[in-house]
Short mmCIF file of C-alpha atoms in Angstrom, two decimals:
data_model
loop_
_atom_site.label_atom_id
_atom_site.label_comp_id
_atom_site.label_asym_id
_atom_site.label_seq_id
_atom_site.Cartn_x
_atom_site.Cartn_y
_atom_site.Cartn_z
CA GLU A 1 13.17 -11.21 -10.13
CA VAL A 2 12.15 -9.10 -7.35
CA GLN A 3 10.76 -11.15 -4.62
CA LEU A 4 9.51 -10.17 -1.29
CA VAL A 5 8.38 -12.94 1.19
CA GLU A 6 6.80 -12.04 4.56
CA SER A 7 6.61 -14.46 7.36
CA GLY A 8 5.78 -14.78 10.77
CA GLY A 9 2.00 -14.01 10.97
CA LEU A 10 -0.03 -15.86 13.56
CA VAL A 11 -2.91 -16.32 15.95
CA VAL A 12 -1.75 -14.05 18.92
CA GLN A 13 -3.83 -13.01 22.30
CA PRO A 14 -4.10 -9.38 22.78
CA GLY A 15 -1.32 -7.62 24.50
CA GLY A 16 1.03 -10.57 23.01
CA SER A 17 4.26 -10.14 20.89
CA LEU A 18 4.86 -11.15 17.21
CA ARG A 19 7.91 -10.27 15.11
CA LEU A 20 7.22 -10.13 11.25
CA SER A 21 9.82 -10.98 8.56
CA CYS A 22 10.47 -10.38 5.13
CA ALA A 23 12.82 -11.71 2.86
CA ALA A 24 14.00 -9.95 0.01
CA SER A 25 15.54 -11.14 -3.38
CA GLY A 26 16.15 -9.77 -6.85
CA PHE A 27 17.41 -6.30 -6.37
CA THR A 28 20.06 -4.47 -4.59
CA PHE A 29 18.20 -4.51 -1.09
CA SER A 30 20.35 -2.06 1.09
CA ASP A 31 19.44 0.59 -2.00
CA HIS A 32 15.87 1.11 -1.03
CA THR A 33 13.47 2.44 1.65
CA MET A 34 11.08 -0.39 2.89
CA HIS A 35 7.57 -0.08 4.17
CA TRP A 36 5.20 -2.04 6.02
CA VAL A 37 1.70 -1.56 4.89
CA ARG A 38 -1.52 -3.54 6.58
CA GLN A 39 -4.96 -4.14 4.97
CA THR A 40 -8.35 -5.10 6.46
CA PRO A 41 -11.72 -5.74 4.99
CA GLU A 42 -13.23 -3.18 7.00
CA LYS A 43 -10.59 -0.15 6.77
CA GLY A 44 -8.62 -1.10 3.68
CA LEU A 45 -4.97 -0.39 3.10
CA GLU A 46 -2.92 1.42 5.83
CA TRP A 47 0.48 2.59 5.98
CA VAL A 48 2.29 1.16 9.06
CA SER A 49 5.94 1.90 8.77
CA LEU A 50 8.90 2.84 6.89
CA ILE A 51 12.69 2.36 7.02
CA ASN A 52 15.61 4.38 4.63
CA TRP A 53 18.30 2.23 3.26
CA ASP A 54 20.63 2.27 6.23
CA GLY A 55 18.32 2.07 8.89
CA ALA A 56 18.97 5.53 10.50
CA SER A 57 15.58 6.89 9.64
CA THR A 58 12.49 4.81 10.80
CA HIS A 59 8.32 6.48 10.84
CA TYR A 60 5.67 5.00 12.33
CA THR A 61 1.77 5.81 11.86
CA ASP A 62 0.13 7.09 15.24
CA SER A 63 -1.65 4.09 16.15
CA VAL A 64 1.69 1.69 15.99
CA ARG A 65 4.24 4.39 17.46
CA GLY A 66 5.92 2.96 20.79
CA ARG A 67 4.22 -0.32 20.26
CA PHE A 68 6.04 -1.28 16.75
CA THR A 69 9.75 -1.18 15.61
CA ILE A 70 11.07 -1.44 12.25
CA SER A 71 14.30 -2.70 11.38
CA ARG A 72 16.27 -4.17 8.63
CA ASP A 73 19.61 -6.37 8.10
CA ASN A 74 21.16 -5.36 4.65
CA SER A 75 23.92 -8.31 5.28
CA LYS A 76 20.62 -10.73 5.19
CA ASN A 77 18.65 -8.89 2.90
CA SER A 78 15.85 -8.88 5.53
CA LEU A 79 13.01 -6.65 6.86
CA TYR A 80 11.88 -6.97 10.07
CA LEU A 81 8.78 -5.49 12.26
CA GLN A 82 8.62 -6.23 16.05
CA MET A 83 5.02 -6.10 17.19
CA ASN A 84 4.18 -5.61 21.12
CA SER A 85 1.22 -4.85 22.87
CA LEU A 86 -0.61 -6.13 20.20
CA ARG A 87 -4.62 -5.18 20.11
CA ALA A 88 -7.44 -6.47 18.33
CA GLU A 89 -7.39 -3.60 15.98
CA ASP A 90 -3.62 -4.81 14.80
CA THR A 91 -5.41 -7.95 13.10
CA ALA A 92 -4.64 -7.43 9.33
CA LEU A 93 -2.71 -8.61 6.48
CA TYR A 94 0.81 -7.37 6.57
CA TYR A 95 2.71 -6.43 3.44
CA CYS A 96 6.41 -5.62 2.94
CA VAL A 97 6.71 -3.06 0.23
CA LYS A 98 9.79 -1.88 -1.79
CA SER A 99 9.93 1.75 -3.24
CA LEU A 100 6.10 2.23 -2.12
CA GLY A 101 4.62 4.47 -5.11
CA ASP A 102 7.65 4.98 -7.52
CA SER A 103 8.45 3.26 -10.97
CA GLU A 104 10.00 0.59 -8.60
CA ASP A 105 7.11 -0.18 -6.09
CA TYR A 106 6.75 -3.87 -5.13
CA TRP A 107 4.70 -5.83 -3.15
CA GLY A 108 5.12 -9.21 -1.00
CA GLN A 109 1.96 -11.47 -0.95
CA GLY A 110 1.37 -10.83 3.02
CA THR A 111 1.61 -12.45 6.30
CA LEU A 112 -1.65 -12.54 8.48
CA VAL A 113 -1.82 -11.52 12.03
CA THR A 114 -4.68 -12.48 13.84
CA VAL A 115 -5.15 -10.94 17.41
CA SER A 116 -7.89 -12.74 19.61
CA SER A 117 -8.27 -14.28 22.55
CA ALA B 1 -3.15 13.83 8.93
CA ILE B 2 -4.69 14.02 4.90
CA GLN B 3 -7.71 12.40 4.31
CA LEU B 4 -8.13 11.33 0.68
CA THR B 5 -11.96 10.43 0.00
CA GLN B 6 -12.59 8.29 -3.03
CA SER B 7 -16.15 8.18 -4.97
CA PRO B 8 -18.18 6.38 -6.20
CA SER B 9 -17.98 3.35 -4.33
CA PRO B 10 -18.75 0.99 -5.33
CA LEU B 11 -19.03 1.50 -9.36
CA SER B 12 -20.90 -0.80 -11.90
CA ALA B 13 -20.19 -0.59 -15.10
CA SER B 14 -19.77 -2.91 -18.25
CA VAL B 15 -17.05 -3.81 -20.76
CA GLY B 16 -16.39 -1.10 -22.88
CA ASP B 17 -17.36 1.54 -20.69
CA ARG B 18 -15.54 4.52 -19.95
CA VAL B 19 -15.18 5.13 -16.42
CA THR B 20 -14.05 7.46 -13.60
CA ILE B 21 -12.64 7.17 -10.30
CA THR B 22 -12.11 10.44 -8.42
CA CYS B 23 -9.79 10.65 -5.02
CA ARG B 24 -10.17 14.24 -3.24
CA ALA B 25 -7.59 15.04 -0.77
CA SER B 26 -8.30 16.84 2.57
CA GLN B 27 -5.65 19.60 1.62
CA GLY B 28 -3.42 20.39 -0.99
CA ILE B 29 -0.88 17.85 -2.16
CA ALA B 30 0.19 18.71 -5.63
CA THR B 31 0.73 15.69 -7.33
CA ALA B 32 1.93 13.26 -4.99
CA LEU B 33 -0.79 10.66 -5.45
CA ALA B 34 -0.51 7.20 -6.71
CA TRP B 35 -3.16 5.04 -7.99
CA TYR B 36 -3.24 1.11 -7.11
CA GLN B 37 -5.46 -1.90 -8.76
CA GLN B 38 -6.08 -4.75 -6.54
CA LYS B 39 -7.41 -8.01 -7.44
CA PRO B 40 -9.02 -10.49 -4.75
CA GLY B 41 -6.06 -12.29 -3.17
CA LYS B 42 -3.32 -10.13 -4.75
CA ALA B 43 -1.26 -7.57 -3.32
CA PRO B 44 -1.98 -4.25 -4.57
CA LYS B 45 -0.20 -3.28 -8.13
CA LEU B 46 0.69 0.46 -8.92
CA LEU B 47 -0.90 1.61 -11.79
CA ILE B 48 0.17 5.54 -11.77
CA SER B 49 2.24 7.27 -9.93
CA ASP B 50 2.73 11.32 -9.52
CA ALA B 51 -0.86 11.63 -10.42
CA SER B 52 -0.55 10.82 -14.15
CA THR B 53 2.45 9.09 -14.96
CA LEU B 54 1.75 5.44 -15.96
CA GLN B 55 3.86 2.56 -14.76
CA SER B 56 5.70 0.47 -17.42
CA GLY B 57 3.34 -2.31 -18.30
CA VAL B 58 0.36 -0.70 -17.57
CA PRO B 59 -2.23 -0.64 -20.67
CA SER B 60 -2.51 2.47 -22.16
CA ARG B 61 -6.56 2.53 -21.45
CA PHE B 62 -5.68 3.82 -17.79
CA SER B 63 -4.82 7.03 -17.03
CA GLY B 64 -4.36 9.57 -14.31
CA SER B 65 -4.93 13.28 -14.23
CA GLY B 66 -5.23 16.06 -11.20
CA SER B 67 -3.58 18.48 -8.96
CA GLY B 68 -4.22 19.97 -5.49
CA THR B 69 -6.91 18.53 -4.05
CA ASP B 70 -8.69 16.41 -6.87
CA PHE B 71 -7.51 13.44 -9.03
CA THR B 72 -8.98 11.00 -11.31
CA LEU B 73 -8.48 7.77 -12.73
CA THR B 74 -9.84 6.90 -15.74
CA ILE B 75 -10.18 3.67 -17.44
CA SER B 76 -11.22 4.49 -21.31
CA SER B 77 -12.89 1.09 -21.97
CA LEU B 78 -13.15 -1.66 -19.49
CA GLN B 79 -11.90 -4.84 -19.86
CA PRO B 80 -13.12 -8.02 -17.92
CA GLU B 81 -9.48 -7.89 -16.46
CA ASP B 82 -9.94 -4.40 -15.10
CA PHE B 83 -12.80 -5.38 -12.82
CA ALA B 84 -10.86 -5.17 -9.54
CA THR B 85 -10.62 -2.41 -6.57
CA TYR B 86 -8.85 0.84 -6.98
CA TYR B 87 -7.14 2.77 -4.53
CA CYS B 88 -5.52 6.13 -4.36
CA GLN B 89 -2.55 7.31 -1.78
CA GLN B 90 -0.98 10.49 -1.25
CA PHE B 91 2.78 10.73 -0.63
CA TYR B 92 2.85 14.66 -0.02
CA SER B 93 2.62 14.39 4.26
CA TYR B 94 6.08 12.39 4.13
CA PRO B 95 6.29 9.90 6.09
CA LEU B 96 2.62 9.97 7.33
CA TYR B 97 1.27 8.40 3.69
CA SER B 98 -2.25 7.61 3.55
CA PHE B 99 -4.62 5.54 1.21
CA GLY B 100 -8.26 6.32 0.21
CA GLN B 101 -11.11 3.84 1.22
CA GLY B 102 -11.10 2.29 -2.27
CA THR B 103 -13.47 1.63 -4.83
CA LYS B 104 -14.90 -1.55 -5.95
CA LEU B 105 -15.42 -1.84 -9.79
CA GLU B 106 -18.03 -3.96 -10.28
CA ILE B 107 -19.54 -5.96 -13.59
CA LYS B 108 -23.25 -4.61 -14.38
#
């Protein structure tokens, strides 16, 4: 059974940093592109970042480029999102997603990040 | 950036109704569109990929159509478990994917 379990969400002050993790199981992690997608009640769903199977290719939405870094450790079946210079508008539920939009699409349950003083 | 606009929002309907949700792209995206269903407190679930390909396990009352800029998600006969929020997402502008704003399907 595919499982994606996110962790690391916390309350953090503006300007602070946070590292999200996603532990994957039930599939060959190193075969798949992985994504982070976030959601807020106000803006809905927003694609944040992706990393290809070996970590050689990464991409970001404009609002986080230069502040967030996606990475993976295929030996640990884990995906990460390093979030720096956090802003109030980064407050969201962050989902780890496998194979977004294709027949093997699978989402974790999310981890909540709150940026507030 | 490609923008997706969903309509209507919200949508009120009754069990047994046929409902259609529309997603319009700001530029042509061929058939690079997916539809998701999200229930409160749950992650989104992929229903349809490539505009019209029904995912395994998704009831056949769900269907998708369209290409270019205009797409529809149709539920042929609403069931109680279908009341949820529906999102479209485009994959044309790799890697800058985008979602529609969502359509909340409510019980009339």
